[in-house]
PDB file of C-alpha atoms and ligand atoms in Angstrom:
ATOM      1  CA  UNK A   2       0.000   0.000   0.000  1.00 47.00           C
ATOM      2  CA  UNK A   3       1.165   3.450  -0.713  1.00 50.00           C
ATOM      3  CA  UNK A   4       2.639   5.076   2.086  1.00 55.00           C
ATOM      4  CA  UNK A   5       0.488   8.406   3.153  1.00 57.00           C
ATOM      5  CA  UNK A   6       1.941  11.621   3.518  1.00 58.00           C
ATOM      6  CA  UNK A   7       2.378  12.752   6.797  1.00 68.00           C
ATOM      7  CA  UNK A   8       2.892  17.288   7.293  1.00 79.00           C
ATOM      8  CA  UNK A   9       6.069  18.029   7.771  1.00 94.00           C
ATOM      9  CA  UNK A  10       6.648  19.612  10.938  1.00 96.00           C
ATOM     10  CA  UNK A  11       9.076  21.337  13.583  1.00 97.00           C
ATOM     11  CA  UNK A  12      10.264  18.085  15.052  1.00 97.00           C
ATOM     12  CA  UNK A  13      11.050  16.249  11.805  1.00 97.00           C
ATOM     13  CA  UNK A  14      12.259  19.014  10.671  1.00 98.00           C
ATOM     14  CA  UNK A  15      14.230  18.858  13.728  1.00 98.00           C
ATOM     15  CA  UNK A  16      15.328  15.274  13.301  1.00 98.00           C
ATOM     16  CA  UNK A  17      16.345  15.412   9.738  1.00 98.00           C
ATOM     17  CA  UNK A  18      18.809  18.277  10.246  1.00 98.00           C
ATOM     18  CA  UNK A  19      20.405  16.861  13.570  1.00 98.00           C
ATOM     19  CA  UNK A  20      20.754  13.780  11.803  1.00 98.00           C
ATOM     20  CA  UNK A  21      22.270  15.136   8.264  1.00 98.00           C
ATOM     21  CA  UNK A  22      24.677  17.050  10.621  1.00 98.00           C
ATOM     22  CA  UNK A  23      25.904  14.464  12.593  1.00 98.00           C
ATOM     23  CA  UNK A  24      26.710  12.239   9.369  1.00 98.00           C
ATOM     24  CA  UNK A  25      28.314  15.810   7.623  1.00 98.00           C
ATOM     25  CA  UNK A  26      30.775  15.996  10.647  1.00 98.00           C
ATOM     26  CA  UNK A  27      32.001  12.060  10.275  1.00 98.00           C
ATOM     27  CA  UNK A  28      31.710  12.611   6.758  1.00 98.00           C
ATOM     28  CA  UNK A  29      35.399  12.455   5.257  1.00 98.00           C
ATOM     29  CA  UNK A  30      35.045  15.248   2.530  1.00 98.00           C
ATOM     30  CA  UNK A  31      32.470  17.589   4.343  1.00 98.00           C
ATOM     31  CA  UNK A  32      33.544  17.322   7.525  1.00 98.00           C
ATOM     32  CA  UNK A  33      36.895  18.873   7.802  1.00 98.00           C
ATOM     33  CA  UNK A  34      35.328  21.984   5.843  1.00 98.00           C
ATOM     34  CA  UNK A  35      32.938  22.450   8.641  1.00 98.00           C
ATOM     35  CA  UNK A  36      35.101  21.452  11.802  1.00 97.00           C
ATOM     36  CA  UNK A  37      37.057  24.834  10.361  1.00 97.00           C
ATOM     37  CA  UNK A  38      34.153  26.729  10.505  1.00 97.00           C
ATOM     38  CA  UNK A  39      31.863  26.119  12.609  1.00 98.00           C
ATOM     39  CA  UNK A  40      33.196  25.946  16.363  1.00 96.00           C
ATOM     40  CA  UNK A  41      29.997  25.916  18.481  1.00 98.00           C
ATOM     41  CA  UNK A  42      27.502  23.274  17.075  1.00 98.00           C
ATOM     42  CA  UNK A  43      24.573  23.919  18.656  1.00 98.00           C
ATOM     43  CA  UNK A  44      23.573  27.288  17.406  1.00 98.00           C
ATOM     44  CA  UNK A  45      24.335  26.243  13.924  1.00 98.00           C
ATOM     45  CA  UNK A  46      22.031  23.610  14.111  1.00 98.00           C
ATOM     46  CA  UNK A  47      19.378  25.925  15.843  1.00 98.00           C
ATOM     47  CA  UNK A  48      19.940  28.168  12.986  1.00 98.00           C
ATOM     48  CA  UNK A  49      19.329  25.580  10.348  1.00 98.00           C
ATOM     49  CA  UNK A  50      16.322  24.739  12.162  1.00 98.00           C
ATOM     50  CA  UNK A  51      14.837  28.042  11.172  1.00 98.00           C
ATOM     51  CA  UNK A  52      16.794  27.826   7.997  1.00 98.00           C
ATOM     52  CA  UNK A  53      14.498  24.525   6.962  1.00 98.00           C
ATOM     53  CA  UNK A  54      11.052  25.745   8.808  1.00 97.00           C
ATOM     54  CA  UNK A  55      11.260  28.985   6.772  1.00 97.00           C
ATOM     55  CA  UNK A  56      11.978  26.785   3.856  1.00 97.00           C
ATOM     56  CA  UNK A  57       9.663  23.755   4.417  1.00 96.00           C
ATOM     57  CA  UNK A  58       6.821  26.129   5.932  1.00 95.00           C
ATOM     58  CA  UNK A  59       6.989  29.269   5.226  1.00 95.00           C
ATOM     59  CA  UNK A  60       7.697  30.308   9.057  1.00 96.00           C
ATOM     60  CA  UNK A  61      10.260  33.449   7.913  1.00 97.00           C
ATOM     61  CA  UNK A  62      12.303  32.105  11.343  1.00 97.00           C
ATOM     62  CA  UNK A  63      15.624  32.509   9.066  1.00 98.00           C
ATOM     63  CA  UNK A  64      16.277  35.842   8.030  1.00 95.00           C
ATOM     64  CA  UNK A  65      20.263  35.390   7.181  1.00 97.00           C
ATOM     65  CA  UNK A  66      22.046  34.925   4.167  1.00 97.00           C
ATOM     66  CA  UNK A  67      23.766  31.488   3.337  1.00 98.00           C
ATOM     67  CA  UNK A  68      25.246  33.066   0.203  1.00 98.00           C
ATOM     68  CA  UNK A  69      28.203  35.243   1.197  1.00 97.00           C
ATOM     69  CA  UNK A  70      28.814  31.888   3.818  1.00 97.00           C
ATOM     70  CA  UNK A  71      29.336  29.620   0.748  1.00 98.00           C
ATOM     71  CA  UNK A  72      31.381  31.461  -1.578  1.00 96.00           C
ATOM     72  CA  UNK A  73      34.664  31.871   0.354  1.00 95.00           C
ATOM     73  CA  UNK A  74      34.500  28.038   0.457  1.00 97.00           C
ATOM     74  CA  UNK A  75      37.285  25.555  -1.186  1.00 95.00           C
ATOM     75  CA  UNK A  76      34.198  23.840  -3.053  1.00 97.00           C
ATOM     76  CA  UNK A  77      32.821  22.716  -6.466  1.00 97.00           C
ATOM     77  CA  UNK A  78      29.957  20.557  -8.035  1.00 98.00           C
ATOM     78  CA  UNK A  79      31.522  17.078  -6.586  1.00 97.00           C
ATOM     79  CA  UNK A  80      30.875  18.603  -2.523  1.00 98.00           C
ATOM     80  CA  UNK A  81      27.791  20.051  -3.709  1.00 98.00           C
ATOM     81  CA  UNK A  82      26.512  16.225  -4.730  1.00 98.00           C
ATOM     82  CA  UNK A  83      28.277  14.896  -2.164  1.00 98.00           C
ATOM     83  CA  UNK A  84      26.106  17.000   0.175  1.00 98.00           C
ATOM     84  CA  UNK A  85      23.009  16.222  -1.372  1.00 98.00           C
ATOM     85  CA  UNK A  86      23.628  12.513  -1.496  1.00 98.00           C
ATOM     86  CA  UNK A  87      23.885  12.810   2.186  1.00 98.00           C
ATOM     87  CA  UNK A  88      20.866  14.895   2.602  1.00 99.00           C
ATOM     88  CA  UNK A  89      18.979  12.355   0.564  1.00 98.00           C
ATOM     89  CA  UNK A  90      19.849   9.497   2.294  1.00 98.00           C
ATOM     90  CA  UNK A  91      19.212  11.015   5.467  1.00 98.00           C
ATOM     91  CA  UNK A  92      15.551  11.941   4.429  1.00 98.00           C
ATOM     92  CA  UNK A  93      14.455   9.320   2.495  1.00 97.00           C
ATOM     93  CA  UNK A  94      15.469   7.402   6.186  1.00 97.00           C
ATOM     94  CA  UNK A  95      13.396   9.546   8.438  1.00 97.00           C
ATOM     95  CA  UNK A  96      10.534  10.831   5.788  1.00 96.00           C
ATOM     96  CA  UNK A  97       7.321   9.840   4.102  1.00 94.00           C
ATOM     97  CA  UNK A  98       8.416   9.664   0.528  1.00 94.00           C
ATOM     98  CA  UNK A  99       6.513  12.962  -0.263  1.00 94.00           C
ATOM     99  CA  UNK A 100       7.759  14.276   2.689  1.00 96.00           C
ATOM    100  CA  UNK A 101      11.276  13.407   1.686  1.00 97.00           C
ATOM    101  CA  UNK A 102      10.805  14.534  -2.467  1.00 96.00           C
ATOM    102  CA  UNK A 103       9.751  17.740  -1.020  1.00 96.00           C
ATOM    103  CA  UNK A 104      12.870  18.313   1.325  1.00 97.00           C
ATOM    104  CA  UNK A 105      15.109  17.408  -1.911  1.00 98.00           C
ATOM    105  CA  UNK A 106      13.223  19.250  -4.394  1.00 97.00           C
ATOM    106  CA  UNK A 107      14.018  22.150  -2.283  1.00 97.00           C
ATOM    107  CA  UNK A 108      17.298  21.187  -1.186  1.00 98.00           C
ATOM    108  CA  UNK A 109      18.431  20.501  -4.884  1.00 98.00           C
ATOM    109  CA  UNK A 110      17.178  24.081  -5.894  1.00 98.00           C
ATOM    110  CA  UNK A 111      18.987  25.678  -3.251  1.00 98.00           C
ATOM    111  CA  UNK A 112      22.499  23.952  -3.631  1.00 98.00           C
ATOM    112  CA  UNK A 113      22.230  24.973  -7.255  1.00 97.00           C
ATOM    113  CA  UNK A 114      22.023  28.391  -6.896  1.00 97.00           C
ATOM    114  CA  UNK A 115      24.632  27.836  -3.954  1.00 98.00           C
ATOM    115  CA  UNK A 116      26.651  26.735  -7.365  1.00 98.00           C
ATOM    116  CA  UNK A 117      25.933  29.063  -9.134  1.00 97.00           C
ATOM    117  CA  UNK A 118      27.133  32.517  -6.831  1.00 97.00           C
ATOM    118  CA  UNK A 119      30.169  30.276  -5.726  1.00 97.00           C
ATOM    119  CA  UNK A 120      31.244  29.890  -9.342  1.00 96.00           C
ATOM    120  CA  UNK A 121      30.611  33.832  -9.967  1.00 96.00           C
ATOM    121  CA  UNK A 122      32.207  34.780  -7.109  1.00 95.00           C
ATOM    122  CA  UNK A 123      35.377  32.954  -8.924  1.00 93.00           C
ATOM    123  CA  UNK A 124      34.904  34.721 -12.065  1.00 93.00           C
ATOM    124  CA  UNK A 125      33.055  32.206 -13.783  1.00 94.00           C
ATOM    125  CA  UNK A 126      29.469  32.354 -15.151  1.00 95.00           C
ATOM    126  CA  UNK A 127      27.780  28.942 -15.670  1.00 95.00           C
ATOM    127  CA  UNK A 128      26.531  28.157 -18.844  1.00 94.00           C
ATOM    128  CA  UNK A 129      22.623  26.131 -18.413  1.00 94.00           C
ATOM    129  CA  UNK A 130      23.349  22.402 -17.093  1.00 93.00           C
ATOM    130  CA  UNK A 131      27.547  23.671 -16.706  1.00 95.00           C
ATOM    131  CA  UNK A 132      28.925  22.432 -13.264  1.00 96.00           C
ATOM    132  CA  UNK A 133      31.199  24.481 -11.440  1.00 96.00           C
ATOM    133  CA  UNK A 134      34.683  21.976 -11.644  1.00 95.00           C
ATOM    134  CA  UNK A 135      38.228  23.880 -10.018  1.00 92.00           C
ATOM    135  CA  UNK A 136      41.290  23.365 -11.531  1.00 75.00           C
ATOM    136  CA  UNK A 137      39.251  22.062 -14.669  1.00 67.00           C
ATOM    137  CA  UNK A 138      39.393  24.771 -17.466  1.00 56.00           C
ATOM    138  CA  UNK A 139      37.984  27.482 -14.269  1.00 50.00           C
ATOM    139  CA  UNK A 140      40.845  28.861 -11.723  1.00 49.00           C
ATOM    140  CA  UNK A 141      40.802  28.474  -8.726  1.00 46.00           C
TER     141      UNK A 141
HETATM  142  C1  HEM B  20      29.271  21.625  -0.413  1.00 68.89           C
HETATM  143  C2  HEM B  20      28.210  21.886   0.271  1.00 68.89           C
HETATM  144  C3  HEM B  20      28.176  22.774   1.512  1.00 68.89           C
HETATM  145  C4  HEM B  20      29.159  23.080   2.416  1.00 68.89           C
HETATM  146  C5  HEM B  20      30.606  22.581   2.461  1.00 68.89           C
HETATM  147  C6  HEM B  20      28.553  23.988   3.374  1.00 68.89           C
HETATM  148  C7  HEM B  20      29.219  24.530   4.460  1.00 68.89           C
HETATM  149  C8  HEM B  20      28.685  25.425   5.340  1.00 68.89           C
HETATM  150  C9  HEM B  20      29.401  26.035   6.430  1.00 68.89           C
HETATM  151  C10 HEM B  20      30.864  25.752   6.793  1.00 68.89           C
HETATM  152  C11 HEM B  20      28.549  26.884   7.056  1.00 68.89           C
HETATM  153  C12 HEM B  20      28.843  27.759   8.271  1.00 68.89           C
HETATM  154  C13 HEM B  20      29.422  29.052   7.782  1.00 68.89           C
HETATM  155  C14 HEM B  20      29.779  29.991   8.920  1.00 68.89           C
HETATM  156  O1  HEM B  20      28.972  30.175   9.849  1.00 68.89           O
HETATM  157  O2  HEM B  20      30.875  30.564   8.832  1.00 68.89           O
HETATM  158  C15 HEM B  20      27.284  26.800   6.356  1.00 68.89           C
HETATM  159  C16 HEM B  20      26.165  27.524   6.695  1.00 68.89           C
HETATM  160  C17 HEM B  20      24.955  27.370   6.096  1.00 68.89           C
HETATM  161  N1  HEM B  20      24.641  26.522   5.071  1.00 68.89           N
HETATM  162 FE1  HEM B  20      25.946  25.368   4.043  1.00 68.89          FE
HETATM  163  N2  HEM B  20      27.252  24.196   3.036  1.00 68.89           N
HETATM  164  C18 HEM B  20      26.971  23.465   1.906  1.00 68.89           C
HETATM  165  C19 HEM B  20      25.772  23.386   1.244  1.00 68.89           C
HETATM  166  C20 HEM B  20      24.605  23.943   1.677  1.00 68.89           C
HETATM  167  C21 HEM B  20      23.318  23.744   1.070  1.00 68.89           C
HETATM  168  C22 HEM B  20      23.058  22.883  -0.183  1.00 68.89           C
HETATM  169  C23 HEM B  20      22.426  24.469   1.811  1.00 68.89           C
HETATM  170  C24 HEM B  20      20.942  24.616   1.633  1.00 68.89           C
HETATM  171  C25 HEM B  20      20.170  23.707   1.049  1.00 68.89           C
HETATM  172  C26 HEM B  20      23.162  25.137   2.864  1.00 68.89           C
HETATM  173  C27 HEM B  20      22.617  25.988   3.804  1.00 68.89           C
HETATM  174  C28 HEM B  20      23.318  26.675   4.756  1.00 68.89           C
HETATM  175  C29 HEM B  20      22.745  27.688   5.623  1.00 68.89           C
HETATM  176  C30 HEM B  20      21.311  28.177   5.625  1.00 68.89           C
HETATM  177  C31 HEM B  20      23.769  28.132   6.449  1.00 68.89           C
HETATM  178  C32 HEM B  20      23.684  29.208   7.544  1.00 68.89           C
HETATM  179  C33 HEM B  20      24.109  30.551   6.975  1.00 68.89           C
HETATM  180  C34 HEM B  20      23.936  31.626   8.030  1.00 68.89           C
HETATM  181  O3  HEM B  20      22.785  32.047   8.270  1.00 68.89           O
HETATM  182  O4  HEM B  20      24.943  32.018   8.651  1.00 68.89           O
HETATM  183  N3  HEM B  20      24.470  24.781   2.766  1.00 68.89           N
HETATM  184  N4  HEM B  20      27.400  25.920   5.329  1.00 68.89           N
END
């Protein structure tokens, strides 16, 4: 039998992102980047609970700006599907399927235009369906 969607709410959303996060920090390529970064866990995560209500419904609890946060990063396309890959697995685990199609629609959206500024804060403007590679044909 089909499995019936269930409304996402504050404590999945909850659950997904302290799980995603715990798996980021063992996570051998994602990890180190935010070890550097991020020194105090907790109000990262509290902030990416707002971060995913606002997202997933509407709340407006985030009102920062992930962008200038990503750009300075030593990233590309592979982190950015390595990310995802983690986020999906982690969803698909704890969601409803529409629940978790939702999250990665969403999710996927987001990341790309992640992509996108990171690449044209390098100097480099993505073609449609180009991936942002370093040390490819784009500096670093
Ligand atoms: C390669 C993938 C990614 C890496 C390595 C990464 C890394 C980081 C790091 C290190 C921070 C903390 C920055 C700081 O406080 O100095 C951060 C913040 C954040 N990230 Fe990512 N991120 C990635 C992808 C994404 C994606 C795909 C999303 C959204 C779907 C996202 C959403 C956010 C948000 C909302 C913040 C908080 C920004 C703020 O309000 O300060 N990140 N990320």
């Amino acid at each position: 039998m089909a499995q019936e969607p269930i409304a996402v709410d504050e404590t999945l959303i909850e659950a997904v992102v302290r799980t995603f996060y715990a798996r980021i920090r063992k996570d051998y390529m994602l990890g180190p980047i935010f070890e550097e970064h991020i020194h105090d866990w907790e109000p990262h995560l509290q902030n990416m609970f707002a971060f995913w209500s606002s997202v997933m419904l509407h709340t407006n609890r985030y009102n920062g700006r992930p962008m200038p946060k990503h750009v300075v990063l030593p990233i590309d396309a592979a982190h950015f599907d390595h990310w995802l890959e983690i986020f999906k697995n982690t969803v698909e685990e704890l969601c409803v399927r529409v629940d978790a199609e939702l999250f990665m629609k969403k999710a996927t959206q987001i990341a790309h235009s992640l992509e996108l500024g990171l690449a044209f804060n390098n100097k480099v403007l993505l073609q449609p369906g180009e991936r942002y590679i370093r040390n490819k044909d784009h500096a670093l």
